[in-house]
Amino acid sequence: MLELRYRGSCPGPGEAVSPPPREGEAAGGDHETESTSDKETDIDDRYGDLDSRTDSDIPEIPASSDRTPEILKKALSGLSSRWKNWWIRGILTLTMISLFFLIIYMGSFMLMLLVLGIQVKCFHEIITIGYRVYHSYDLPWFRTLSWFLVPISSVICNDITAYLFGFFFGRTPLIKLSPKKTWEGFIGGFFSTVVFGFIAAYVLSKYQYFVCPVEYRSDVNSFVTECEPSELFQLQTYSLPPFLKAVLRQERVSLYPFQIHSIALSTFASLIGPFGGFFASGFKRAFKIKDFANTIPGHGGIMDRFDCQYLMATFVHVYITSFIRGPNPSKVLQQLLVLQPEQQLNIYKTLKTHLIEKGILQPALKV
């Protein structure tokens, strides 16, 4: 997975501080960085065809455009990139400080508008980054409805069934932070959610609308959801473990692989997901309030209904990254080609031996 790291002037906890460059190494360091960057760009150009349109291959995120005013570009065109960046940052810093003092002079109302504008812009930038990253990753849950609907509906199902089981059969309190939650509701909600997720995954896997990404077709001038479903959404035959063979009285069963993944998703939604609600209950109890708001009669606020979805969304992202998406060949090549020649040769020999053992390559004839 592509890592987005903040490179500031201060190291984080446990991060080693890079020593200052020795004399004569500053220019060499810049040159080395530029060479590495050029090498990676060249790798992308040469091996770009390895990025096929599958969920396992992750294309590069488009680079952000340079929005430096043309006047500054022309005025600083004769300077090196380092000094050009220094002047641009300095000029815009003074400009922002001047505008800030001007807004203060204009009064409190303009300051409120400034804060509102900053908040809206920050939110827009965060959403934009998320869209670019997930769209570039081609994650199944971003491209198809199945990876969205099953986790979301599992949380909803667990919330409803746990409430029903707790209402009719609940006797044993589960946690002090949320006195109305009971062990009977927790256990009943768990089994109901797993069964629901398994059935829902089966139903969704049968329809292209839920397993195909939305794509625009110029010939019909509209968006369509037609594709050859991936292996996750094609029936496979599995051998049952011994204890299930005795119960079901059959040795094999046909399932969609997505149904197996749905068991993990619904299990998390029913066992770990509710802890988002427990955290929200503790938060409300600390402020001595019953609900976050009264937007929905009988339920409370929007936050009261979506408190468990935050943990679920994080888990789905980690799950897809860890178990669904495979390695990207172009990324592997990028990493290999920046290694030392001895390391590259070592990897080449190891890979060659592996391919010969697999029968993919023929061993060289000895003269």
Short mmCIF file of C-alpha atoms in Angstrom, two decimals:
data_model
loop_
_atom_site.label_atom_id
_atom_site.label_comp_id
_atom_site.label_asym_id
_atom_site.label_seq_id
_atom_site.Cartn_x
_atom_site.Cartn_y
_atom_site.Cartn_z
CA MET A 1 0.00 0.00 0.00
CA LEU A 2 1.15 3.42 -0.89
CA GLU A 3 2.32 5.30 2.19
CA LEU A 4 1.65 9.00 2.57
CA ARG A 5 4.16 10.36 5.05
CA TYR A 6 4.56 13.80 6.49
CA ARG A 7 8.13 14.95 6.29
CA GLY A 8 8.49 17.84 8.67
CA SER A 9 11.45 19.38 10.38
CA CYS A 10 10.97 17.45 13.62
CA PRO A 11 11.34 13.66 13.87
CA GLY A 12 8.52 11.64 15.34
CA PRO A 13 8.75 9.35 18.35
CA GLY A 14 11.30 6.63 17.73
CA GLU A 15 12.43 8.20 14.47
CA ALA A 16 16.14 8.59 13.99
CA VAL A 17 17.46 12.07 13.34
CA SER A 18 19.42 12.22 10.10
CA PRO A 19 22.92 13.59 10.59
CA PRO A 20 23.82 16.81 8.79
CA PRO A 21 25.65 16.34 5.47
CA ARG A 22 29.39 16.61 5.51
CA GLU A 23 31.23 19.09 3.40
CA GLY A 24 30.93 18.37 -0.27
CA GLU A 25 27.95 16.07 0.17
CA ALA A 26 25.09 18.60 -0.07
CA ALA A 27 25.18 18.88 -3.83
CA GLY A 28 25.81 15.16 -4.17
CA GLY A 29 22.81 14.39 -1.98
CA ASP A 30 20.54 16.55 -4.11
CA HIS A 31 21.92 14.91 -7.21
CA GLU A 32 21.37 11.46 -5.77
CA THR A 33 17.76 12.30 -4.88
CA GLU A 34 17.12 13.64 -8.36
CA SER A 35 18.72 10.56 -9.90
CA THR A 36 16.54 8.27 -7.79
CA SER A 37 13.44 10.24 -8.75
CA ASP A 38 14.39 10.12 -12.43
CA LYS A 39 15.01 6.40 -12.13
CA GLU A 40 11.57 5.81 -10.60
CA THR A 41 9.94 7.91 -13.33
CA ASP A 42 11.79 5.91 -15.95
CA ILE A 43 10.60 2.69 -14.32
CA ASP A 44 7.01 3.89 -14.53
CA ASP A 45 7.44 4.67 -18.22
CA ARG A 46 9.04 1.32 -18.98
CA TYR A 47 6.82 -0.91 -16.87
CA GLY A 48 3.57 1.02 -16.91
CA ASP A 49 1.92 -1.74 -18.93
CA LEU A 50 2.20 -4.05 -15.94
CA ASP A 51 -0.56 -2.11 -14.21
CA SER A 52 -3.64 -3.95 -15.44
CA ARG A 53 -7.15 -2.91 -14.48
CA THR A 54 -7.52 -5.31 -11.57
CA ASP A 55 -8.00 -4.91 -7.87
CA SER A 56 -4.49 -6.21 -7.20
CA ASP A 57 -2.65 -3.54 -9.19
CA ILE A 58 -2.42 -0.03 -7.87
CA PRO A 59 -1.64 2.78 -10.32
CA GLU A 60 0.21 5.84 -9.24
CA ILE A 61 -1.78 8.67 -7.71
CA PRO A 62 -1.85 11.64 -10.11
CA ALA A 63 0.61 14.32 -9.11
CA SER A 64 -0.87 17.57 -7.86
CA SER A 65 -0.65 20.51 -10.26
CA ASP A 66 1.59 23.53 -9.67
CA ARG A 67 -0.60 26.56 -8.95
CA THR A 68 2.16 29.09 -8.51
CA PRO A 69 1.07 32.44 -10.05
CA GLU A 70 2.54 33.02 -13.50
CA ILE A 71 3.93 36.41 -12.41
CA LEU A 72 6.09 34.72 -9.76
CA LYS A 73 7.17 32.01 -12.18
CA LYS A 74 8.41 34.57 -14.70
CA ALA A 75 10.06 36.78 -12.08
CA LEU A 76 11.96 33.85 -10.53
CA SER A 77 12.63 31.87 -13.69
CA GLY A 78 16.39 32.46 -13.52
CA LEU A 79 16.81 31.00 -10.03
CA SER A 80 17.49 27.42 -9.02
CA SER A 81 14.57 25.34 -7.77
CA ARG A 82 15.78 25.66 -4.17
CA TRP A 83 15.90 29.49 -4.15
CA LYS A 84 12.76 29.74 -6.27
CA ASN A 85 10.87 27.75 -3.63
CA TRP A 86 12.38 29.95 -0.88
CA TRP A 87 11.20 33.18 -2.52
CA ILE A 88 7.72 31.80 -3.28
CA ARG A 89 7.24 30.63 0.30
CA GLY A 90 8.53 33.92 1.68
CA ILE A 91 6.36 36.13 -0.52
CA LEU A 92 3.18 34.13 0.11
CA THR A 93 3.91 33.98 3.84
CA LEU A 94 4.11 37.77 4.04
CA THR A 95 0.97 38.02 1.91
CA MET A 96 -1.01 35.71 4.21
CA ILE A 97 0.16 37.54 7.34
CA SER A 98 -0.84 40.89 5.80
CA LEU A 99 -4.27 39.56 4.84
CA PHE A 100 -4.73 38.14 8.34
CA PHE A 101 -4.07 41.55 9.93
CA LEU A 102 -6.42 43.14 7.39
CA ILE A 103 -9.21 40.71 8.35
CA ILE A 104 -8.62 41.45 12.05
CA TYR A 105 -8.97 45.14 11.26
CA MET A 106 -12.27 44.46 9.44
CA GLY A 107 -13.86 43.01 12.59
CA SER A 108 -15.22 39.89 14.25
CA PHE A 109 -17.67 38.99 11.48
CA MET A 110 -14.87 38.69 8.91
CA LEU A 111 -12.88 36.56 11.36
CA MET A 112 -15.84 34.19 11.67
CA LEU A 113 -16.05 33.97 7.87
CA LEU A 114 -12.30 33.27 7.74
CA VAL A 115 -12.58 30.40 10.23
CA LEU A 116 -15.58 28.98 8.37
CA GLY A 117 -13.73 29.19 5.05
CA ILE A 118 -10.66 27.46 6.51
CA GLN A 119 -12.76 24.63 7.93
CA VAL A 120 -14.61 24.09 4.65
CA LYS A 121 -11.37 24.11 2.66
CA CYS A 122 -9.64 21.70 5.07
CA PHE A 123 -12.57 19.30 4.83
CA HIS A 124 -12.53 19.58 1.03
CA GLU A 125 -8.81 18.78 0.88
CA ILE A 126 -9.16 15.74 3.14
CA ILE A 127 -12.06 14.38 1.08
CA THR A 128 -10.12 15.05 -2.14
CA ILE A 129 -7.10 13.12 -0.86
CA GLY A 130 -9.28 10.21 0.18
CA TYR A 131 -11.02 10.12 -3.19
CA ARG A 132 -7.75 10.25 -5.15
CA VAL A 133 -6.11 7.56 -3.03
CA TYR A 134 -8.99 5.07 -2.96
CA HIS A 135 -9.89 5.68 -6.59
CA SER A 136 -6.27 5.08 -7.59
CA TYR A 137 -6.13 1.92 -5.52
CA ASP A 138 -9.23 0.59 -7.30
CA LEU A 139 -10.37 -0.94 -4.02
CA PRO A 140 -13.32 -3.34 -4.39
CA TRP A 141 -15.34 -1.52 -1.71
CA PHE A 142 -14.86 1.74 -3.58
CA ARG A 143 -15.66 0.34 -7.00
CA THR A 144 -18.46 -2.12 -6.18
CA LEU A 145 -21.51 -1.87 -3.98
CA SER A 146 -21.07 -5.31 -2.39
CA TRP A 147 -18.03 -4.28 -0.31
CA PHE A 148 -20.00 -1.28 0.88
CA LEU A 149 -23.43 -2.78 1.52
CA VAL A 150 -22.45 -5.93 3.43
CA PRO A 151 -20.38 -4.17 6.17
CA ILE A 152 -22.85 -1.30 6.52
CA SER A 153 -25.91 -3.54 6.61
CA SER A 154 -24.20 -5.95 9.03
CA VAL A 155 -23.78 -3.15 11.56
CA ILE A 156 -27.43 -2.14 11.09
CA CYS A 157 -28.59 -5.75 11.41
CA ASN A 158 -26.54 -6.24 14.58
CA ASP A 159 -27.96 -3.06 16.09
CA ILE A 160 -31.55 -4.13 15.39
CA THR A 161 -31.27 -7.80 16.38
CA ALA A 162 -29.25 -7.05 19.53
CA TYR A 163 -31.97 -4.61 20.57
CA LEU A 164 -34.73 -7.16 19.89
CA PHE A 165 -32.98 -10.01 21.71
CA GLY A 166 -32.13 -7.71 24.59
CA PHE A 167 -35.66 -6.33 24.79
CA PHE A 168 -37.39 -9.72 24.89
CA PHE A 169 -34.77 -11.96 26.54
CA GLY A 170 -32.25 -9.61 28.15
CA ARG A 171 -31.52 -10.23 31.83
CA THR A 172 -27.75 -9.90 32.30
CA PRO A 173 -26.14 -6.43 31.94
CA LEU A 174 -23.21 -6.37 29.52
CA ILE A 175 -21.29 -3.20 30.39
CA LYS A 176 -21.79 -0.37 32.87
CA LEU A 177 -21.19 2.33 30.24
CA SER A 178 -24.38 1.23 28.50
CA PRO A 179 -26.74 -0.28 31.11
CA LYS A 180 -29.46 -1.22 28.63
CA LYS A 181 -27.16 -3.58 26.68
CA THR A 182 -27.31 -7.21 27.80
CA TRP A 183 -25.37 -10.41 27.18
CA GLU A 184 -28.47 -12.02 25.68
CA GLY A 185 -28.78 -9.20 23.16
CA PHE A 186 -25.04 -9.29 22.42
CA ILE A 187 -24.98 -13.04 21.73
CA GLY A 188 -28.27 -13.08 19.84
CA GLY A 189 -27.15 -10.16 17.71
CA PHE A 190 -23.87 -11.95 16.90
CA PHE A 191 -25.45 -15.12 15.49
CA SER A 192 -28.16 -13.17 13.66
CA THR A 193 -25.61 -10.86 12.05
CA VAL A 194 -23.36 -13.70 10.84
CA VAL A 195 -26.32 -15.47 9.24
CA PHE A 196 -27.57 -12.22 7.73
CA GLY A 197 -24.13 -11.33 6.30
CA PHE A 198 -23.75 -14.81 4.78
CA ILE A 199 -27.15 -14.64 3.07
CA ALA A 200 -26.71 -11.02 1.98
CA ALA A 201 -23.33 -11.83 0.39
CA TYR A 202 -24.95 -14.71 -1.53
CA VAL A 203 -27.77 -12.52 -2.84
CA LEU A 204 -25.50 -9.61 -3.82
CA SER A 205 -23.00 -11.90 -5.59
CA LYS A 206 -25.69 -13.03 -8.04
CA TYR A 207 -26.21 -9.57 -9.57
CA GLN A 208 -23.72 -7.64 -11.67
CA TYR A 209 -25.11 -4.38 -10.35
CA PHE A 210 -23.54 -5.13 -6.97
CA VAL A 211 -20.26 -6.77 -8.07
CA CYS A 212 -19.23 -4.67 -11.09
CA PRO A 213 -17.71 -1.19 -10.97
CA VAL A 214 -19.65 1.66 -12.48
CA GLU A 215 -18.06 2.62 -15.81
CA TYR A 216 -18.97 5.11 -18.52
CA ARG A 217 -19.59 3.70 -22.00
CA SER A 218 -19.37 6.21 -24.81
CA ASP A 219 -21.31 4.00 -27.27
CA VAL A 220 -24.48 4.19 -25.17
CA ASN A 221 -23.60 7.55 -23.57
CA SER A 222 -24.38 6.37 -20.06
CA PHE A 223 -22.93 4.70 -16.97
CA VAL A 224 -23.21 0.91 -16.88
CA THR A 225 -22.43 -1.89 -14.42
CA GLU A 226 -21.53 -4.75 -16.72
CA CYS A 227 -18.42 -6.90 -16.39
CA GLU A 228 -17.05 -10.38 -16.00
CA PRO A 229 -17.24 -10.82 -12.21
CA SER A 230 -13.96 -11.47 -10.44
CA GLU A 231 -13.26 -14.80 -8.74
CA LEU A 232 -14.65 -13.38 -5.48
CA PHE A 233 -18.11 -13.37 -7.07
CA GLN A 234 -17.98 -16.69 -8.94
CA LEU A 235 -19.23 -19.96 -7.45
CA GLN A 236 -16.45 -22.21 -6.16
CA THR A 237 -16.60 -25.73 -4.76
CA TYR A 238 -15.19 -26.27 -1.26
CA SER A 239 -14.56 -29.40 0.79
CA LEU A 240 -16.24 -29.24 4.18
CA PRO A 241 -14.39 -29.94 7.43
CA PRO A 242 -15.28 -33.23 9.17
CA PHE A 243 -17.62 -31.77 11.81
CA LEU A 244 -19.68 -29.97 9.13
CA LYS A 245 -19.81 -33.08 6.95
CA ALA A 246 -21.58 -34.91 9.77
CA VAL A 247 -24.04 -32.06 10.30
CA LEU A 248 -24.83 -31.26 6.64
CA ARG A 249 -24.36 -34.86 5.40
CA GLN A 250 -22.41 -33.80 2.34
CA GLU A 251 -18.72 -33.49 1.57
CA ARG A 252 -18.69 -30.50 -0.76
CA VAL A 253 -20.56 -27.24 -1.02
CA SER A 254 -20.70 -24.47 -3.65
CA LEU A 255 -20.18 -20.96 -2.32
CA TYR A 256 -19.17 -17.55 -3.50
CA PRO A 257 -15.75 -16.66 -1.99
CA PHE A 258 -17.28 -13.35 -0.97
CA GLN A 259 -19.57 -15.27 1.38
CA ILE A 260 -16.53 -16.51 3.29
CA HIS A 261 -15.23 -12.95 3.58
CA SER A 262 -18.69 -11.85 4.74
CA ILE A 263 -18.33 -14.10 7.80
CA ALA A 264 -15.24 -12.14 8.89
CA LEU A 265 -16.97 -8.82 8.18
CA SER A 266 -20.17 -9.69 10.05
CA THR A 267 -18.22 -11.21 12.95
CA PHE A 268 -16.33 -7.95 13.41
CA ALA A 269 -19.56 -5.96 13.04
CA SER A 270 -21.20 -7.92 15.86
CA LEU A 271 -18.28 -8.47 18.26
CA ILE A 272 -15.99 -5.44 17.89
CA GLY A 273 -18.21 -2.90 16.11
CA PRO A 274 -20.47 -2.34 19.16
CA PHE A 275 -17.48 -0.98 21.08
CA GLY A 276 -17.85 2.16 18.97
CA GLY A 277 -21.25 2.48 20.59
CA PHE A 278 -19.76 1.82 24.03
CA PHE A 279 -17.26 4.62 23.47
CA ALA A 280 -20.06 6.94 22.39
CA SER A 281 -22.06 5.95 25.49
CA GLY A 282 -19.10 6.80 27.71
CA PHE A 283 -18.73 10.12 25.94
CA LYS A 284 -22.40 10.97 26.49
CA ARG A 285 -22.26 9.82 30.10
CA ALA A 286 -19.28 12.12 30.72
CA PHE A 287 -21.40 15.08 29.56
CA LYS A 288 -24.51 13.75 31.35
CA ILE A 289 -26.63 13.56 28.21
CA LYS A 290 -28.81 10.73 26.93
CA ASP A 291 -28.38 11.26 23.19
CA PHE A 292 -26.20 13.42 20.96
CA ALA A 293 -29.31 15.11 19.59
CA ASN A 294 -33.01 14.48 18.95
CA THR A 295 -32.85 14.50 15.16
CA ILE A 296 -34.53 11.07 14.85
CA PRO A 297 -37.40 10.52 17.36
CA GLY A 298 -36.80 7.40 19.43
CA HIS A 299 -33.24 7.03 18.19
CA GLY A 300 -31.50 10.28 19.07
CA GLY A 301 -29.08 12.04 16.75
CA ILE A 302 -27.31 10.97 13.57
CA MET A 303 -24.18 10.24 15.60
CA ASP A 304 -26.19 7.86 17.81
CA ARG A 305 -27.05 5.80 14.71
CA PHE A 306 -23.59 5.83 13.11
CA ASP A 307 -21.32 5.45 16.14
CA CYS A 308 -20.49 1.81 15.29
CA GLN A 309 -19.87 2.48 11.59
CA TYR A 310 -16.53 4.23 12.20
CA LEU A 311 -14.81 1.12 13.55
CA MET A 312 -16.39 -0.95 10.80
CA ALA A 313 -15.14 1.32 8.03
CA THR A 314 -11.59 1.15 9.38
CA PHE A 315 -11.72 -2.64 9.62
CA VAL A 316 -13.00 -3.03 6.05
CA HIS A 317 -10.14 -0.90 4.74
CA VAL A 318 -7.54 -2.93 6.68
CA TYR A 319 -9.19 -6.22 5.68
CA ILE A 320 -9.18 -5.43 1.97
CA THR A 321 -5.60 -4.18 2.13
CA SER A 322 -4.41 -7.30 3.96
CA PHE A 323 -6.41 -10.13 2.37
CA ILE A 324 -7.95 -9.00 -0.91
CA ARG A 325 -5.49 -6.78 -2.74
CA GLY A 326 -2.36 -8.50 -4.04
CA PRO A 327 1.13 -7.16 -4.78
CA ASN A 328 1.75 -4.71 -7.59
CA PRO A 329 4.49 -5.81 -10.07
CA SER A 330 5.53 -2.26 -11.03
CA LYS A 331 6.01 -1.31 -7.37
CA VAL A 332 8.17 -4.39 -6.80
CA LEU A 333 10.31 -3.46 -9.81
CA GLN A 334 10.69 0.08 -8.54
CA GLN A 335 12.02 -1.19 -5.25
CA LEU A 336 14.34 -3.72 -6.90
CA LEU A 337 15.94 -1.27 -9.31
CA VAL A 338 16.97 1.14 -6.57
CA LEU A 339 18.89 -1.58 -4.71
CA GLN A 340 22.63 -2.06 -4.92
CA PRO A 341 23.85 -4.20 -7.89
CA GLU A 342 24.96 -6.99 -5.54
CA GLN A 343 21.51 -7.12 -3.96
CA GLN A 344 19.82 -7.14 -7.37
CA LEU A 345 22.05 -10.02 -8.50
CA ASN A 346 21.26 -11.95 -5.34
CA ILE A 347 17.51 -11.54 -5.90
CA TYR A 348 17.90 -12.50 -9.57
CA LYS A 349 19.66 -15.77 -8.67
CA THR A 350 17.06 -16.60 -6.03
CA LEU A 351 14.17 -15.90 -8.42
CA LYS A 352 15.82 -17.89 -11.21
CA THR A 353 16.29 -20.91 -8.92
CA HIS A 354 12.67 -20.64 -7.80
CA LEU A 355 11.35 -20.53 -11.38
CA ILE A 356 13.48 -23.51 -12.39
CA GLU A 357 12.15 -25.53 -9.44
CA LYS A 358 8.61 -24.62 -10.45
CA GLY A 359 9.29 -25.80 -14.01
CA ILE A 360 8.66 -22.37 -15.52
CA LEU A 361 12.28 -21.97 -16.71
CA GLN A 362 14.51 -24.67 -18.15
CA PRO A 363 17.85 -25.19 -16.41
CA ALA A 364 20.87 -24.03 -18.35
CA LEU A 365 22.80 -26.78 -20.14
CA LYS A 366 26.28 -27.39 -18.79
CA VAL A 367 29.00 -27.27 -21.44
#
